[in-house]
PDB file of C-alpha atoms in Angstrom:
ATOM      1  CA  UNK A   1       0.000   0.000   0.000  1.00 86.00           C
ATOM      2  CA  UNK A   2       1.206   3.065  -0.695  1.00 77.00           C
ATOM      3  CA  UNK A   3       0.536   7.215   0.332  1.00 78.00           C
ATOM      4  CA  UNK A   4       1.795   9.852   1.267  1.00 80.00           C
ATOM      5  CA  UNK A   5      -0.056   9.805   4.637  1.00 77.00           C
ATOM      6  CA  UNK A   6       2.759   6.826   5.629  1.00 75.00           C
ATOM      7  CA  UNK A   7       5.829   9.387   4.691  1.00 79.00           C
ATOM      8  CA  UNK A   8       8.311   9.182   7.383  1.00 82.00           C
ATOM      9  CA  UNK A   9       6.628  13.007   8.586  1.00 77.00           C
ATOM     10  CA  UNK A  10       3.271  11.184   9.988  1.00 75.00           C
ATOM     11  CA  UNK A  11       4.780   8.048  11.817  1.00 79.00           C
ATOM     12  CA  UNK A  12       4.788   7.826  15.193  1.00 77.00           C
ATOM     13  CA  UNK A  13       7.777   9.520  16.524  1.00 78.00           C
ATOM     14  CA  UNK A  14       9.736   7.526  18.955  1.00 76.00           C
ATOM     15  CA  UNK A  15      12.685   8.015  22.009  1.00 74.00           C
ATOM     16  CA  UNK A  16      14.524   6.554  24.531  1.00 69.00           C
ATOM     17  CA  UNK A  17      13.331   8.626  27.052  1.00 75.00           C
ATOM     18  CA  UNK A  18      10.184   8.783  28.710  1.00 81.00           C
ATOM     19  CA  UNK A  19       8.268  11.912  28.728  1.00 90.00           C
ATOM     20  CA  UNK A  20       6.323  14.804  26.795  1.00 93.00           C
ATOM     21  CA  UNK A  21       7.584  15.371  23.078  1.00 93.00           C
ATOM     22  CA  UNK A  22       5.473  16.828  20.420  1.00 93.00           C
ATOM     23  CA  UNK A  23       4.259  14.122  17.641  1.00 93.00           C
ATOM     24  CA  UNK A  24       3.543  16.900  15.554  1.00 93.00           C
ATOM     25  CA  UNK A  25       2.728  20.490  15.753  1.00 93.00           C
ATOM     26  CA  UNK A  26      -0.888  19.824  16.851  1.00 95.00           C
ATOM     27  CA  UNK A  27      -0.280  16.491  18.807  1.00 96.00           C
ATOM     28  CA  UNK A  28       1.029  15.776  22.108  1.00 96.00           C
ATOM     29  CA  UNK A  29       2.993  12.255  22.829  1.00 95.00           C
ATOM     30  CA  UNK A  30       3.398  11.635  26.616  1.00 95.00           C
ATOM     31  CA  UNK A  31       5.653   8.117  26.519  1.00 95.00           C
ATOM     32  CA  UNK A  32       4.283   7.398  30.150  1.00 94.00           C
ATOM     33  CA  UNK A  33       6.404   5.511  32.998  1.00 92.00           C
ATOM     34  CA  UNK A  34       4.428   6.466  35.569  1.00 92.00           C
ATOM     35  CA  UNK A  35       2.084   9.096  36.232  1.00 93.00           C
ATOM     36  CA  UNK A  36       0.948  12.644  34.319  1.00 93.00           C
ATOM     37  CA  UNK A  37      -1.604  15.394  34.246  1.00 91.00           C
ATOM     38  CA  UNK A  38      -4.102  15.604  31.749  1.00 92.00           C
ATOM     39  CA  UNK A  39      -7.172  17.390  30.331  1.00 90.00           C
ATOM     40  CA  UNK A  40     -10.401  15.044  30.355  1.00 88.00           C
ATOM     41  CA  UNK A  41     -10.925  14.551  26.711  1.00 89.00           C
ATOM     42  CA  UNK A  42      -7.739  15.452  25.320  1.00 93.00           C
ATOM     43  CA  UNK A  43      -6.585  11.670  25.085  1.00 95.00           C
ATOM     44  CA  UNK A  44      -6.900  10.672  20.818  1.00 96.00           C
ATOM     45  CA  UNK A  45      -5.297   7.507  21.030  1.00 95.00           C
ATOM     46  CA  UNK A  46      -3.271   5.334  23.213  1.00 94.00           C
ATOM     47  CA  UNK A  47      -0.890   1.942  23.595  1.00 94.00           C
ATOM     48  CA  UNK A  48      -0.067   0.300  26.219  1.00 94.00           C
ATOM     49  CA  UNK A  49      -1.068  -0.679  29.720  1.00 95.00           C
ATOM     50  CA  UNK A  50      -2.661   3.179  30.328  1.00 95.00           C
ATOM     51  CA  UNK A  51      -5.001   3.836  33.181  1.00 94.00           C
ATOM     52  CA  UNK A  52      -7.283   6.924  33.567  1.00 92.00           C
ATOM     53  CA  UNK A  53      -8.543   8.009  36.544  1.00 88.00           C
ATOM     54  CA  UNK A  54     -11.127  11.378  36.058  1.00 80.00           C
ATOM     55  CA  UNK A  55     -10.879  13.309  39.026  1.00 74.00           C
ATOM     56  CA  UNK A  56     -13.409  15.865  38.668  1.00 57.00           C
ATOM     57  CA  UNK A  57     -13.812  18.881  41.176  1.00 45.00           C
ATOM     58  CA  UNK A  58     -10.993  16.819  43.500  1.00 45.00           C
ATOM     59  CA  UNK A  59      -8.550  17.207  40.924  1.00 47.00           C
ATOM     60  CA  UNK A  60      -7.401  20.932  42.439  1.00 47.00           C
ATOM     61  CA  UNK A  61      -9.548  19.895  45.271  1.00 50.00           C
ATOM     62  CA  UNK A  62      -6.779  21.383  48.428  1.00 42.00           C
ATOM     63  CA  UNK A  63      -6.400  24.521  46.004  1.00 43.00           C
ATOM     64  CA  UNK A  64     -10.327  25.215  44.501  1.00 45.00           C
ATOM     65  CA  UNK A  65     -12.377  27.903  46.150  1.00 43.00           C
ATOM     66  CA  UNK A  66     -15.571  26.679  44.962  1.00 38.00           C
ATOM     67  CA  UNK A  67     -17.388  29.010  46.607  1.00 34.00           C
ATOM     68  CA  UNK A  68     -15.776  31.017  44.157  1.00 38.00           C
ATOM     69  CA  UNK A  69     -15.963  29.203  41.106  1.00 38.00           C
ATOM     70  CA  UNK A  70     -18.973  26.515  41.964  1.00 33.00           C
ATOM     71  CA  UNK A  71     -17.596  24.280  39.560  1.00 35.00           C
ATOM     72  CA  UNK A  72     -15.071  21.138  39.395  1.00 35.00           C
ATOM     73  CA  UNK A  73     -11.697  20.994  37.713  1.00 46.00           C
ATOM     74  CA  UNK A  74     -11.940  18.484  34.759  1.00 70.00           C
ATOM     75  CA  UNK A  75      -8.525  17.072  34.720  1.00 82.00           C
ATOM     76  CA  UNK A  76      -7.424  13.277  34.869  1.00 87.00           C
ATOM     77  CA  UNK A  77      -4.848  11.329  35.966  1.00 91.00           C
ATOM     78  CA  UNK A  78      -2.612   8.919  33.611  1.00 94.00           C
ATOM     79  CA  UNK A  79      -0.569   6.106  34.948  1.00 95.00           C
ATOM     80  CA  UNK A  80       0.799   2.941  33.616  1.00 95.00           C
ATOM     81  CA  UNK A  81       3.368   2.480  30.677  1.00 94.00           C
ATOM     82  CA  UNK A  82       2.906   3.162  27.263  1.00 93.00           C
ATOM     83  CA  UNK A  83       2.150   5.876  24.226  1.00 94.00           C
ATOM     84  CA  UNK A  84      -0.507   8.493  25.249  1.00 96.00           C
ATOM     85  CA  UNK A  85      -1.362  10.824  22.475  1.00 96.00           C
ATOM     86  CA  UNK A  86      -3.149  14.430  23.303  1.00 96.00           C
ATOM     87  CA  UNK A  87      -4.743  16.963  21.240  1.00 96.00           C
ATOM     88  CA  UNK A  88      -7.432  19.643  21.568  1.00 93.00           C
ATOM     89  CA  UNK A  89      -9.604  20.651  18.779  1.00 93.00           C
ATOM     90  CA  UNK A  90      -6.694  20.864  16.619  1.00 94.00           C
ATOM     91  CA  UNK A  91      -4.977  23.804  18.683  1.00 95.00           C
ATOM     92  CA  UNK A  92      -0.799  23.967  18.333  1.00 95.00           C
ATOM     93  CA  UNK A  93       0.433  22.898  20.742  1.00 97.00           C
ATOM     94  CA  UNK A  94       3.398  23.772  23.034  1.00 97.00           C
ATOM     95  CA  UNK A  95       6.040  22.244  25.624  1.00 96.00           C
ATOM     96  CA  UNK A  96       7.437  24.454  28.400  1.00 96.00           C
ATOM     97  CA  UNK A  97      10.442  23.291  30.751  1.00 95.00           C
ATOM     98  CA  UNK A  98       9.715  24.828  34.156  1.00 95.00           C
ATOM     99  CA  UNK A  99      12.819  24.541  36.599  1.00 92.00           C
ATOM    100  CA  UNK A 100      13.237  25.739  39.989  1.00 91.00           C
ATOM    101  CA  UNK A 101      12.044  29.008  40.807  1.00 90.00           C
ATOM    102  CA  UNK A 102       9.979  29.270  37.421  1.00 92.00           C
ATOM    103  CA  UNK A 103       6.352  30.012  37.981  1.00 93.00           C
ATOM    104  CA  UNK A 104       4.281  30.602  35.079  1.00 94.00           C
ATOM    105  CA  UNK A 105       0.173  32.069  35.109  1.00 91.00           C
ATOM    106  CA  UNK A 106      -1.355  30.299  32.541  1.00 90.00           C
ATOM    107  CA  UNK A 107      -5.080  30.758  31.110  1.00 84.00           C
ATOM    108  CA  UNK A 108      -6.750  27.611  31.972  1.00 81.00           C
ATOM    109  CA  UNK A 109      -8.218  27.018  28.713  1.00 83.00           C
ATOM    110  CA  UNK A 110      -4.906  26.970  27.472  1.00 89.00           C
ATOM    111  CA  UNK A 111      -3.484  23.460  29.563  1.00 90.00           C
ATOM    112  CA  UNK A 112      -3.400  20.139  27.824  1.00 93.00           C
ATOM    113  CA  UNK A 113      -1.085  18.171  30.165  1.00 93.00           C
ATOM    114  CA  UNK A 114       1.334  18.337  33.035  1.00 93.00           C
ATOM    115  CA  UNK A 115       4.150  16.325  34.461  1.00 94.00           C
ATOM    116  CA  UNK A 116       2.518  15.600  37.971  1.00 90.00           C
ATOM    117  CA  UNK A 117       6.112  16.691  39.616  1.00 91.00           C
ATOM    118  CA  UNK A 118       4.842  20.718  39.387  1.00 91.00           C
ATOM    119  CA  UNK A 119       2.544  22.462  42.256  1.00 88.00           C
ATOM    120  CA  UNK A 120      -0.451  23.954  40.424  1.00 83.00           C
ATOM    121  CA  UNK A 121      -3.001  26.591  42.384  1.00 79.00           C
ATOM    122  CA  UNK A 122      -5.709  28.523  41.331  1.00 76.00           C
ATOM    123  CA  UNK A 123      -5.175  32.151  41.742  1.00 75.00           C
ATOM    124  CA  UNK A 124      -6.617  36.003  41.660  1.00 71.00           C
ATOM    125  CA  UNK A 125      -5.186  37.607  38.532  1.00 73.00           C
ATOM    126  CA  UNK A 126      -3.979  40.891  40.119  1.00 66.00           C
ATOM    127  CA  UNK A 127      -5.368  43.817  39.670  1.00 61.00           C
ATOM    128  CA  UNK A 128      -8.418  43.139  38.282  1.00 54.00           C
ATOM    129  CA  UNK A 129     -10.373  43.750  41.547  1.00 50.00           C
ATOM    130  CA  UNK A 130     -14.296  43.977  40.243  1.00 43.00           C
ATOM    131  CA  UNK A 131     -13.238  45.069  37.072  1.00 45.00           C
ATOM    132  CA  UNK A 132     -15.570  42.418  35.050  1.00 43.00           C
ATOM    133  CA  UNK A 133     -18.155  39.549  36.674  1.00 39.00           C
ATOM    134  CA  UNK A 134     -15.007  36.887  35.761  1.00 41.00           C
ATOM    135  CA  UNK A 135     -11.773  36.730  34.481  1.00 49.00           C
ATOM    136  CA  UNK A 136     -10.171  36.693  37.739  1.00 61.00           C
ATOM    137  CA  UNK A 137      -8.638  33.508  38.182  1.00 70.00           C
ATOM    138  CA  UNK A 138      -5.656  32.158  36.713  1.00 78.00           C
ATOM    139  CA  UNK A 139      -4.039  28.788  37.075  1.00 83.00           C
ATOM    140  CA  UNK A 140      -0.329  29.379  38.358  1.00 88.00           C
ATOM    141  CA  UNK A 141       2.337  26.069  38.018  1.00 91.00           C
ATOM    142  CA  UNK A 142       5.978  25.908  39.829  1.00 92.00           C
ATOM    143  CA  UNK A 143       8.593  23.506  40.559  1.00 93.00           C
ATOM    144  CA  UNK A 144      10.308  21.432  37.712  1.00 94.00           C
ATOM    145  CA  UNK A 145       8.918  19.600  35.325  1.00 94.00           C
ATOM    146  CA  UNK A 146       7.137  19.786  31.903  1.00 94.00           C
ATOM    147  CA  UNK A 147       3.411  21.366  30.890  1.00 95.00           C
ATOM    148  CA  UNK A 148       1.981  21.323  27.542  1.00 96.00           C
ATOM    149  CA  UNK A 149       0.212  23.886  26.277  1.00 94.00           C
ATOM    150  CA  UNK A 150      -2.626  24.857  23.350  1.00 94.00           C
ATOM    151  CA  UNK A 151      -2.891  27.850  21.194  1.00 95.00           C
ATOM    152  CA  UNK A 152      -5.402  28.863  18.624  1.00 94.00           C
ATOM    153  CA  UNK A 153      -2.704  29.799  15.971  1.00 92.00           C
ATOM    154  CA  UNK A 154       0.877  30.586  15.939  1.00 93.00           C
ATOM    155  CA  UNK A 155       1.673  32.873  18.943  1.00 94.00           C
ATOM    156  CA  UNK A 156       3.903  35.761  19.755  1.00 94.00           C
ATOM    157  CA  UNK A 157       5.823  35.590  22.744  1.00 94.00           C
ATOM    158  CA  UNK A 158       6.250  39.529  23.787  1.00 94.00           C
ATOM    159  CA  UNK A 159       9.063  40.385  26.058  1.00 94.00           C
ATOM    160  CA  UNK A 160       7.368  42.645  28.371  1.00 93.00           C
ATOM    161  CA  UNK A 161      10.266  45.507  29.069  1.00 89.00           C
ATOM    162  CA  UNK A 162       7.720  48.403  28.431  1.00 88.00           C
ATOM    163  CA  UNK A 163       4.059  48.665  29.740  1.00 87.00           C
ATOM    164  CA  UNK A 164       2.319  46.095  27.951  1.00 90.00           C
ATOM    165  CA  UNK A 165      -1.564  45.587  26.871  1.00 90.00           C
ATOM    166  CA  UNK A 166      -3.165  42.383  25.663  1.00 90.00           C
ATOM    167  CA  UNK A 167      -6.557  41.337  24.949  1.00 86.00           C
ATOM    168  CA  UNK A 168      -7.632  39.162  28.335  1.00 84.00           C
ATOM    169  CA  UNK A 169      -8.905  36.697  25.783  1.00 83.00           C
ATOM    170  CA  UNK A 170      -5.902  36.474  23.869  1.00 90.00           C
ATOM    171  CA  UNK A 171      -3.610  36.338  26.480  1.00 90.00           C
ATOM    172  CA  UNK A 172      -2.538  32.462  26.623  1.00 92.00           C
ATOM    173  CA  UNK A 173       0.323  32.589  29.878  1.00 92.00           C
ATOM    174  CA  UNK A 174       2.477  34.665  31.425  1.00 94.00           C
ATOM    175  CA  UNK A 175       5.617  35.489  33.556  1.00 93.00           C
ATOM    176  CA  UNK A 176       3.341  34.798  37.570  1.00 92.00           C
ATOM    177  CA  UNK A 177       6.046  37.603  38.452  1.00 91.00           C
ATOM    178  CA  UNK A 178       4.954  39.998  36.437  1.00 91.00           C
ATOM    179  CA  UNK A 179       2.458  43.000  37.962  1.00 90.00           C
ATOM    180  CA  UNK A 180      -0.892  42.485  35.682  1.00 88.00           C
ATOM    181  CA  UNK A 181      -4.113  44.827  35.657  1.00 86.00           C
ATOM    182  CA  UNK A 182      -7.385  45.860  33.932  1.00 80.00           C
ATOM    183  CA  UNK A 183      -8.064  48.540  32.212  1.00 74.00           C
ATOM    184  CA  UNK A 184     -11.640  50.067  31.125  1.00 69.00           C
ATOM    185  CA  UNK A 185     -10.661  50.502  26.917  1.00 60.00           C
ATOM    186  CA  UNK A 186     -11.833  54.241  27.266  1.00 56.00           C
ATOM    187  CA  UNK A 187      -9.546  54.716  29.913  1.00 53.00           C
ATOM    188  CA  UNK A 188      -6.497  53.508  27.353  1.00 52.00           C
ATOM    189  CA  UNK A 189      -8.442  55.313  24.276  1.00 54.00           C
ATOM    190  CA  UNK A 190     -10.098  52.478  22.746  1.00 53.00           C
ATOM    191  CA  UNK A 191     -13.529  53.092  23.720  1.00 51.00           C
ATOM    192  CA  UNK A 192     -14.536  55.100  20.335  1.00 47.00           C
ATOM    193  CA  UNK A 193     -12.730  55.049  17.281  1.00 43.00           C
ATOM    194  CA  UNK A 194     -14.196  57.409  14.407  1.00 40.00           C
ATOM    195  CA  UNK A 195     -17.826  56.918  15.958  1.00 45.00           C
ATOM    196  CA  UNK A 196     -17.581  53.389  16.706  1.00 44.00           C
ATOM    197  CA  UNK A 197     -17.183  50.632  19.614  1.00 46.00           C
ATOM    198  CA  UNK A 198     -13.483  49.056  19.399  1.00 44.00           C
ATOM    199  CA  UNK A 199     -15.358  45.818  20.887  1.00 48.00           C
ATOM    200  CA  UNK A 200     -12.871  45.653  23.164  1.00 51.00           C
ATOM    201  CA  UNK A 201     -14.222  46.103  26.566  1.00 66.00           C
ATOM    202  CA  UNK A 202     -11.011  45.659  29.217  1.00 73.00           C
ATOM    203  CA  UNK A 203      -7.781  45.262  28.441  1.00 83.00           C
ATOM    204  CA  UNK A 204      -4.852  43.819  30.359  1.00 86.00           C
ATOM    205  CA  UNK A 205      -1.617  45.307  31.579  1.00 88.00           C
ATOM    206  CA  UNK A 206       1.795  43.876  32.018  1.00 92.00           C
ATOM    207  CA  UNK A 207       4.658  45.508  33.489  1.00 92.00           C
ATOM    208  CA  UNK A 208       7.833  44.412  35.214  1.00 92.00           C
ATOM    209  CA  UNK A 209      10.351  41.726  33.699  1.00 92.00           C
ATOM    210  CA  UNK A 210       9.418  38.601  32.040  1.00 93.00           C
ATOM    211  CA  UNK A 211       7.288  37.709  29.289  1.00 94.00           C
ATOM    212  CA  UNK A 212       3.402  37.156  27.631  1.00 95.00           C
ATOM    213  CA  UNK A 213       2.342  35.001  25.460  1.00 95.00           C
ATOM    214  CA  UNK A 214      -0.493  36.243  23.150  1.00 94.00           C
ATOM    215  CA  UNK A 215      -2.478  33.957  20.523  1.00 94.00           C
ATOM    216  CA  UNK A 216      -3.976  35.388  16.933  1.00 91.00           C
ATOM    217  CA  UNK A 217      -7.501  34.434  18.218  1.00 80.00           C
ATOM    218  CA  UNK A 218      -9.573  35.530  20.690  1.00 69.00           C
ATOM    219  CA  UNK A 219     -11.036  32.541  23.391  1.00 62.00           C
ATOM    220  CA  UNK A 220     -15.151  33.094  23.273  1.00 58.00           C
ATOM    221  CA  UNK A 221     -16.837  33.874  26.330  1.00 49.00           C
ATOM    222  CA  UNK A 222     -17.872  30.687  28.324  1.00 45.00           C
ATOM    223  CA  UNK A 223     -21.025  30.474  30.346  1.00 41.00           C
ATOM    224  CA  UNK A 224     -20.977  28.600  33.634  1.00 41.00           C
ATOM    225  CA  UNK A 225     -23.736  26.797  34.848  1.00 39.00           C
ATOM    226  CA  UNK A 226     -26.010  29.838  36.631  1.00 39.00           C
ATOM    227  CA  UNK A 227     -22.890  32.481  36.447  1.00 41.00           C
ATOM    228  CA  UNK A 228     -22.772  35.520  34.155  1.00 38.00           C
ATOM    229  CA  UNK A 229     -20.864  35.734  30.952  1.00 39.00           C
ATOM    230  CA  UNK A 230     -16.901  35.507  31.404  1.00 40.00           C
ATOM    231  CA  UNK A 231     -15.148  38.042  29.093  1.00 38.00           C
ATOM    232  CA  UNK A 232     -11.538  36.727  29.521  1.00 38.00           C
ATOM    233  CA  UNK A 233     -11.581  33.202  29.859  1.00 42.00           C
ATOM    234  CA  UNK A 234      -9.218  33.099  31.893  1.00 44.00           C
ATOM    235  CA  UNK A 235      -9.504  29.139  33.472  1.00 44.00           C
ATOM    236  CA  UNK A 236     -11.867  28.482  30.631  1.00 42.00           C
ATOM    237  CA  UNK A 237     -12.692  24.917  30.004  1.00 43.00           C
ATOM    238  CA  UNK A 238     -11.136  23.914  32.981  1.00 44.00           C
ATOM    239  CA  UNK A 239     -14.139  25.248  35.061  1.00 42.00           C
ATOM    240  CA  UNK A 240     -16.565  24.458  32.965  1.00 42.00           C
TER     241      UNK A 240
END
């Protein structure tokens, strides 16, 4: 048999170490000895002796203010040995190497996987006080270890060494050092331009030194169950 489809490009890419690699650029390969983090749903495909374990709300249970949030944290647990493949909706997706003394806020729609090894918390994004009805929570992940990340489109990574505005729902993770808040868009300019709504109804500030990572699409709002529109995102999926 022969195509194009079995071209050395689409095989399944293989190592000597165990781990997170990228398959491809929209593909995540976790070559499991052990245990990992992942997003319920994520899993495409599998070999091996794999277990998943869905741990619903417990999953950030010692970190989840749910009388914040009133929902669960879909994540799931993977342990055993084998091939676990990952993907989301066809997003790109990303590996970051987090070592000592790295922290890193990351929108929670944005998380495909983890190496269990990191501490994860749910935070306050600061600054944004009672800015909007949501947006205010962030997931934050230290210690060492690997996380894989999804973006909607190529990214730019901007290196934040002047005051710094994003669109909440475009911003995909960020430097947890870094000094973030909200801004009405009339107070930066943007409410009117020649007559007309920018559609652009907060927008976020960075300043400091590190870094933001900002996607070429815009996350939609997500409606929780009985809670009011969220404008950034920020936690998406993850809570709902």
């Amino acid at each position: 048999m022969r195509s194009e489809l079995f071209s050395a490009e689409n095989l399944e890419k293989e190592s000597a170490q165990p781990g997170m690699r990228l398959q491809n650029s929209k593909m995540l390969k976790i070559e499991l000895n052990g245990e990992a983090m992942a997003r319920v749903g994520s899993m495409v495909a599998y070999q091996g002796n794999v277990q998943f374990q869905a741990l619903g709300s417990g999953g950030l249970g010692k970190f989840l203010k749910q009388k914040l949030t009133g929902e669960g944290v879909p994540l799931m647990k993977v342990t055993g040995q084998g091939d676990v493949f990952l993907a989301e909706l066809a997003k790109d997706v990303h590996i970051i190497d987090l070592e000592p003394g790295d922290a890193l806020s990351i929108n929670g729609s944005s998380v495909l996987a983890f190496d269990s090894t990191l501490q994860y918390d749910i935070r306050m994004v600061g600054g944004a006080g009672m800015a909007s009805s949501s947006g205010l929570f962030n997931c934050v992940f230290s210690g060492y270890g690997r996380i894989a990340i999804t973006t909607k489109g190529t990214p730019v990574v901007l290196n934040v060494d002047a005051p710094t505005y994003v669109d909440p729902q475009a911003a995909v993770c960020w430097s947890a050092n870094l000094q973030t808040g909200y801004h009405r868009a009339e107070q930066l300019g943007l409410g009117t331009l020649l007559g007309r709504r920018t559609g652009e109804s907060f927008t976020m500030s960075f300043a400091g030194q590190g870094f933001v990572v900002v996607q070429p699409s815009e996350e939609p709002p997500v409606l929780g169950s009985g809670q009011q529109q969220q404008e950034g995102g920020l936690l998406g999926g993850l809570l709902s």
